[in-house]
C-alpha positions as YAML, in Angstrom:
chain: A
units: angstrom
residues:
- id: 1
  name: MET
  ca: [-0.01, -0.07, 0.04]
- id: 2
  name: THR
  ca: [1.39, 3.48, -1.21]
- id: 3
  name: ARG
  ca: [1.57, 5.74, 2.02]
- id: 4
  name: ALA
  ca: [0.46, 9.38, 2.01]
- id: 5
  name: VAL
  ca: [2.75, 10.68, 4.64]
- id: 6
  name: THR
  ca: [6.10, 11.49, 3.43]
- id: 7
  name: LEU
  ca: [8.45, 12.15, 6.37]
- id: 8
  name: ILE
  ca: [11.33, 14.97, 6.36]
- id: 9
  name: ARG
  ca: [14.88, 14.82, 8.36]
- id: 10
  name: SER
  ca: [17.19, 18.16, 8.50]
- id: 11
  name: SER
  ca: [20.89, 17.76, 7.71]
- id: 12
  name: VAL
  ca: [21.12, 21.18, 9.49]
- id: 13
  name: LEU
  ca: [19.26, 20.60, 12.56]
- id: 14
  name: SER
  ca: [20.29, 18.36, 15.43]
- id: 15
  name: GLY
  ca: [20.55, 14.77, 15.06]
- id: 16
  name: VAL
  ca: [19.62, 14.21, 18.87]
- id: 17
  name: ALA
  ca: [16.25, 14.10, 18.25]
- id: 18
  name: GLU
  ca: [14.64, 11.04, 18.00]
- id: 19
  name: TYR
  ca: [11.88, 12.46, 15.24]
- id: 20
  name: ALA
  ca: [11.73, 13.62, 11.87]
- id: 21
  name: TYR
  ca: [11.79, 17.54, 11.89]
- id: 22
  name: ALA
  ca: [8.52, 17.91, 9.74]
- id: 23
  name: ALA
  ca: [6.11, 15.50, 7.37]
- id: 24
  name: THR
  ca: [4.01, 16.34, 4.31]
- id: 25
  name: ALA
  ca: [1.13, 14.23, 2.86]
- id: 26
  name: PRO
  ca: [-0.24, 15.17, -0.83]
- id: 27
  name: ALA
  ca: [-3.70, 17.66, -1.16]
- id: 28
  name: GLU
  ca: [-5.45, 14.45, -2.34]
- id: 29
  name: ALA
  ca: [-5.13, 12.30, 1.08]
- id: 30
  name: ARG
  ca: [-7.76, 11.54, 3.46]
- id: 31
  name: LEU
  ca: [-6.26, 13.87, 6.84]
- id: 32
  name: ILE
  ca: [-7.73, 12.12, 10.40]
- id: 33
  name: PHE
  ca: [-7.68, 13.66, 13.43]
- id: 34
  name: LEU
  ca: [-7.66, 11.41, 16.12]
- id: 35
  name: ALA
  ca: [-8.88, 12.81, 19.94]
- id: 36
  name: GLY
  ca: [-6.25, 11.76, 22.94]
- id: 37
  name: ALA
  ca: [-5.45, 8.58, 23.36]
- id: 38
  name: CYS
  ca: [-5.96, 7.66, 26.66]
- id: 39
  name: PRO
  ca: [-4.86, 4.63, 29.15]
- id: 40
  name: LEU
  ca: [-8.44, 3.66, 29.42]
- id: 41
  name: ASN
  ca: [-9.63, -0.13, 29.66]
- id: 42
  name: GLU
  ca: [-12.57, -1.20, 27.57]
- id: 43
  name: ASP
  ca: [-14.86, -0.73, 30.58]
- id: 44
  name: GLY
  ca: [-13.35, 2.88, 31.06]
- id: 45
  name: THR
  ca: [-11.13, 2.68, 34.20]
- id: 46
  name: THR
  ca: [-7.62, 3.72, 33.87]
- id: 47
  name: ALA
  ca: [-5.15, 1.22, 33.17]
- id: 48
  name: ALA
  ca: [-1.25, 0.63, 34.41]
- id: 49
  name: ILE
  ca: [-2.07, 3.12, 37.68]
- id: 50
  name: GLY
  ca: [0.92, 4.76, 38.86]
- id: 51
  name: ASP
  ca: [2.91, 3.29, 35.50]
- id: 52
  name: TYR
  ca: [4.39, 5.87, 32.91]
- id: 53
  name: ALA
  ca: [5.04, 3.25, 30.82]
- id: 54
  name: GLY
  ca: [1.94, 0.53, 31.27]
- id: 55
  name: GLN
  ca: [0.09, 3.38, 30.46]
- id: 56
  name: ALA
  ca: [1.79, 4.74, 26.69]
- id: 57
  name: ALA
  ca: [1.41, 1.36, 25.91]
- id: 58
  name: LYS
  ca: [-2.33, 1.19, 26.41]
- id: 59
  name: ALA
  ca: [-2.43, 4.68, 24.91]
- id: 60
  name: VAL
  ca: [-0.92, 3.44, 22.03]
- id: 61
  name: ASP
  ca: [-3.26, 0.28, 21.96]
- id: 62
  name: ASN
  ca: [-6.00, 2.45, 22.07]
- id: 63
  name: MET
  ca: [-4.47, 4.97, 19.32]
- id: 64
  name: ARG
  ca: [-3.71, 1.79, 17.00]
- id: 65
  name: ILE
  ca: [-7.33, 0.98, 17.48]
- id: 66
  name: ALA
  ca: [-8.76, 3.91, 16.80]
- id: 67
  name: LEU
  ca: [-6.92, 4.55, 13.56]
- id: 68
  name: ALA
  ca: [-7.89, 1.00, 12.26]
- id: 69
  name: GLU
  ca: [-11.53, 1.87, 12.46]
- id: 70
  name: ALA
  ca: [-10.56, 5.43, 10.49]
- id: 71
  name: GLY
  ca: [-9.29, 2.92, 7.44]
- id: 72
  name: ALA
  ca: [-5.19, 3.74, 8.66]
- id: 73
  name: ALA
  ca: [-2.74, 2.60, 11.08]
- id: 74
  name: LEU
  ca: [0.83, 4.03, 12.62]
- id: 75
  name: GLY
  ca: [2.25, 4.43, 9.59]
- id: 76
  name: ASP
  ca: [0.06, 6.61, 8.37]
- id: 77
  name: VAL
  ca: [0.83, 8.96, 11.52]
- id: 78
  name: ILE
  ca: [1.76, 12.70, 9.88]
- id: 79
  name: SER
  ca: [2.40, 13.82, 13.65]
- id: 80
  name: THR
  ca: [1.88, 13.23, 17.51]
- id: 81
  name: ARG
  ca: [1.83, 15.18, 20.61]
- id: 82
  name: VAL
  ca: [2.63, 13.14, 23.86]
- id: 83
  name: LEU
  ca: [1.21, 14.56, 27.10]
- id: 84
  name: VAL
  ca: [2.33, 13.29, 30.35]
- id: 85
  name: ALA
  ca: [1.16, 13.98, 34.00]
- id: 86
  name: SER
  ca: [4.44, 15.14, 35.97]
- id: 87
  name: ALA
  ca: [7.21, 18.01, 35.67]
- id: 88
  name: ARG
  ca: [9.94, 15.13, 36.10]
- id: 89
  name: GLN
  ca: [11.96, 14.61, 33.08]
- id: 90
  name: GLU
  ca: [12.43, 11.25, 33.40]
- id: 91
  name: ASP
  ca: [8.69, 10.38, 33.98]
- id: 92
  name: LEU
  ca: [8.10, 12.41, 30.32]
- id: 93
  name: VAL
  ca: [11.30, 10.37, 29.43]
- id: 94
  name: THR
  ca: [9.76, 6.66, 30.02]
- id: 95
  name: ALA
  ca: [6.17, 7.56, 27.95]
- id: 96
  name: TRP
  ca: [8.05, 8.80, 24.88]
- id: 97
  name: GLU
  ca: [9.94, 5.85, 25.11]
- id: 98
  name: VAL
  ca: [7.40, 3.32, 24.87]
- id: 99
  name: VAL
  ca: [5.63, 5.87, 22.05]
- id: 100
  name: ARG
  ca: [8.83, 5.71, 20.24]
- id: 101
  name: ASP
  ca: [9.44, 2.90, 20.00]
- id: 102
  name: ALA
  ca: [5.65, 1.79, 18.97]
- id: 103
  name: PHE
  ca: [6.46, 3.63, 15.86]
- id: 104
  name: GLY
  ca: [10.12, 1.73, 15.35]
- id: 105
  name: ASP
  ca: [11.06, 3.59, 11.75]
- id: 106
  name: HIS
  ca: [8.13, 5.75, 10.77]
- id: 107
  name: ASP
  ca: [9.27, 8.47, 13.42]
- id: 108
  name: VAL
  ca: [6.74, 10.96, 12.60]
- id: 109
  name: PRO
  ca: [7.18, 15.27, 14.04]
- id: 110
  name: SER
  ca: [6.53, 14.68, 17.93]
- id: 111
  name: THR
  ca: [6.02, 17.33, 21.14]
- id: 112
  name: LEU
  ca: [6.40, 16.24, 24.43]
- id: 113
  name: PHE
  ca: [4.66, 18.09, 26.91]
- id: 114
  name: GLY
  ca: [4.61, 17.65, 31.17]
- id: 115
  name: VAL
  ca: [1.51, 18.32, 31.87]
- id: 116
  name: THR
  ca: [0.07, 19.48, 35.40]
- id: 117
  name: VAL
  ca: [-3.35, 17.09, 35.35]
- id: 118
  name: LEU
  ca: [-5.04, 14.97, 32.68]
- id: 119
  name: GLY
  ca: [-9.01, 14.11, 32.84]
- id: 120
  name: TYR
  ca: [-9.13, 10.72, 34.05]
- id: 121
  name: ASP
  ca: [-8.80, 9.34, 37.42]
- id: 122
  name: ASP
  ca: [-5.08, 8.22, 37.65]
- id: 123
  name: GLN
  ca: [-4.13, 9.38, 34.06]
- id: 124
  name: LEU
  ca: [-0.30, 9.92, 33.44]
- id: 125
  name: VAL
  ca: [-0.18, 9.54, 29.50]
- id: 126
  name: GLU
  ca: [-2.61, 10.92, 26.45]
- id: 127
  name: ILE
  ca: [-1.31, 10.36, 22.58]
- id: 128
  name: GLU
  ca: [-2.71, 12.95, 20.56]
- id: 129
  name: ALA
  ca: [-2.36, 12.10, 16.30]
- id: 130
  name: VAL
  ca: [-3.39, 13.32, 13.09]
- id: 131
  name: ALA
  ca: [-3.19, 10.39, 10.43]
- id: 132
  name: ALA
  ca: [-2.72, 10.86, 6.66]
- id: 133
  name: VAL
  ca: [-3.89, 8.07, 4.38]
- id: 134
  name: LEU
  ca: [-4.75, 7.84, 0.46]
- id: 135
  name: ASP
  ca: [-8.06, 5.93, -0.33]
- id: 136
  name: ALA
  ca: [-8.05, 3.87, -2.82]
...
Protein backbone atom coordinates (compact mmCIF):
# COMPACT_ATOMS: atom_id res chain seq x y z
CA MET A 1 0.00 0.00 0.00
CA THR A 2 1.28 3.45 -0.88
CA ARG A 3 1.60 5.70 2.14
CA ALA A 4 0.53 9.33 2.04
CA VAL A 5 3.02 10.51 4.66
CA THR A 6 6.52 11.66 3.71
CA LEU A 7 8.83 12.28 6.65
CA ILE A 8 11.35 15.10 6.31
CA ARG A 9 14.64 14.84 8.16
CA SER A 10 16.97 17.82 8.40
CA SER A 11 20.68 17.61 7.68
CA VAL A 12 21.11 21.03 9.28
CA LEU A 13 19.15 20.71 12.56
CA SER A 14 20.41 18.64 15.49
CA GLY A 15 20.35 14.89 15.04
CA VAL A 16 19.63 14.41 18.77
CA ALA A 17 15.85 14.46 18.23
CA GLU A 18 14.39 10.96 17.88
CA TYR A 19 11.87 11.99 15.22
CA ALA A 20 11.64 13.63 11.81
CA TYR A 21 11.38 17.40 12.00
CA ALA A 22 8.48 17.66 9.55
CA ALA A 23 6.10 15.58 7.45
CA THR A 24 3.94 16.19 4.41
CA ALA A 25 0.96 14.57 2.73
CA PRO A 26 -0.32 15.20 -0.80
CA ALA A 27 -3.42 17.31 -1.40
CA GLU A 28 -5.51 14.21 -2.21
CA ALA A 29 -4.80 12.59 1.17
CA ARG A 30 -7.65 12.12 3.64
CA LEU A 31 -6.67 13.49 7.03
CA ILE A 32 -7.69 11.72 10.23
CA PHE A 33 -7.67 13.74 13.45
CA LEU A 34 -7.60 11.53 16.51
CA ALA A 35 -8.82 12.59 19.92
CA GLY A 36 -6.25 12.06 22.61
CA ALA A 37 -5.69 8.33 23.07
CA CYS A 38 -6.00 7.64 26.78
CA PRO A 39 -4.89 4.63 28.83
CA LEU A 40 -8.44 3.45 29.44
CA ASN A 41 -9.62 -0.13 29.60
CA GLU A 42 -12.81 -1.16 27.81
CA ASP A 43 -14.79 -0.74 31.04
CA GLY A 44 -13.60 2.87 31.40
CA THR A 45 -11.11 2.25 34.20
CA THR A 46 -7.60 3.63 33.96
CA ALA A 47 -4.98 1.03 33.05
CA ALA A 48 -1.57 0.68 34.69
CA ILE A 49 -2.16 3.11 37.55
CA GLY A 50 1.10 4.78 38.59
CA ASP A 51 3.02 3.31 35.62
CA TYR A 52 4.10 5.78 32.91
CA ALA A 53 5.34 3.08 30.54
CA GLY A 54 2.25 0.92 31.06
CA GLN A 55 -0.10 3.83 30.43
CA ALA A 56 1.84 4.88 27.32
CA ALA A 57 1.57 1.31 25.98
CA LYS A 58 -2.19 1.20 26.63
CA ALA A 59 -2.64 4.61 24.99
CA VAL A 60 -0.73 3.37 21.91
CA ASP A 61 -2.91 0.25 21.79
CA ASN A 62 -6.05 2.39 21.96
CA MET A 63 -4.65 4.72 19.28
CA ARG A 64 -4.04 1.71 16.99
CA ILE A 65 -7.70 0.69 17.41
CA ALA A 66 -8.97 4.21 16.62
CA LEU A 67 -6.68 4.40 13.59
CA ALA A 68 -7.83 1.00 12.30
CA GLU A 69 -11.47 2.02 12.64
CA ALA A 70 -10.66 5.08 10.50
CA GLY A 71 -8.87 2.96 7.89
CA ALA A 72 -5.32 3.78 8.98
CA ALA A 73 -2.34 2.41 10.92
CA LEU A 74 0.62 3.81 12.84
CA GLY A 75 2.52 4.14 9.55
CA ASP A 76 -0.09 6.66 8.39
CA VAL A 77 0.42 9.02 11.34
CA ILE A 78 1.82 12.39 10.28
CA SER A 79 2.35 13.92 13.75
CA THR A 80 1.84 13.27 17.45
CA ARG A 81 1.64 15.14 20.71
CA VAL A 82 2.44 13.13 23.83
CA LEU A 83 1.17 14.57 27.11
CA VAL A 84 2.60 13.30 30.39
CA ALA A 85 1.27 14.38 33.78
CA SER A 86 4.59 15.02 35.49
CA ALA A 87 7.14 17.74 36.08
CA ARG A 88 9.93 15.13 36.07
CA GLN A 89 11.83 14.82 32.81
CA GLU A 90 12.53 11.12 33.44
CA ASP A 91 8.77 10.40 33.52
CA LEU A 92 8.34 12.15 30.17
CA VAL A 93 11.25 10.15 28.73
CA THR A 94 9.78 6.88 30.05
CA ALA A 95 6.47 7.51 28.27
CA TRP A 96 8.21 8.84 25.15
CA GLU A 97 10.39 5.74 24.78
CA VAL A 98 7.29 3.52 24.65
CA VAL A 99 5.65 5.75 22.02
CA ARG A 100 8.85 6.05 19.97
CA ASP A 101 9.42 2.30 20.02
CA ALA A 102 5.83 1.64 18.89
CA PHE A 103 6.41 3.74 15.78
CA GLY A 104 9.74 2.08 14.94
CA ASP A 105 11.28 3.51 11.76
CA HIS A 106 8.24 5.71 11.17
CA ASP A 107 9.64 8.44 13.42
CA VAL A 108 6.90 11.03 12.94
CA PRO A 109 7.28 14.64 14.07
CA SER A 110 6.24 14.75 17.70
CA THR A 111 5.98 17.09 20.63
CA LEU A 112 6.38 15.89 24.21
CA PHE A 113 4.63 17.89 26.95
CA GLY A 114 4.79 17.76 30.71
CA VAL A 115 1.38 18.80 32.02
CA THR A 116 -0.13 19.31 35.46
CA VAL A 117 -3.10 16.98 35.17
CA LEU A 118 -5.03 14.94 32.59
CA GLY A 119 -8.76 14.27 32.38
CA TYR A 120 -9.30 10.83 33.92
CA ASP A 121 -8.66 9.58 37.45
CA ASP A 122 -5.06 8.37 37.79
CA GLN A 123 -4.28 9.23 34.14
CA LEU A 124 -0.61 9.94 33.44
CA VAL A 125 -0.34 9.76 29.62
CA GLU A 126 -2.35 10.85 26.58
CA ILE A 127 -1.36 10.74 22.89
CA GLU A 128 -2.92 12.96 20.25
CA ALA A 129 -2.27 12.20 16.57
CA VAL A 130 -3.06 13.20 13.01
CA ALA A 131 -2.88 10.65 10.19
CA ALA A 132 -3.06 10.89 6.41
CA VAL A 133 -4.21 8.14 4.03
CA LEU A 134 -4.68 7.72 0.30
CA ASP A 135 -7.98 5.99 -0.32
CA ALA A 136 -7.96 3.58 -3.26
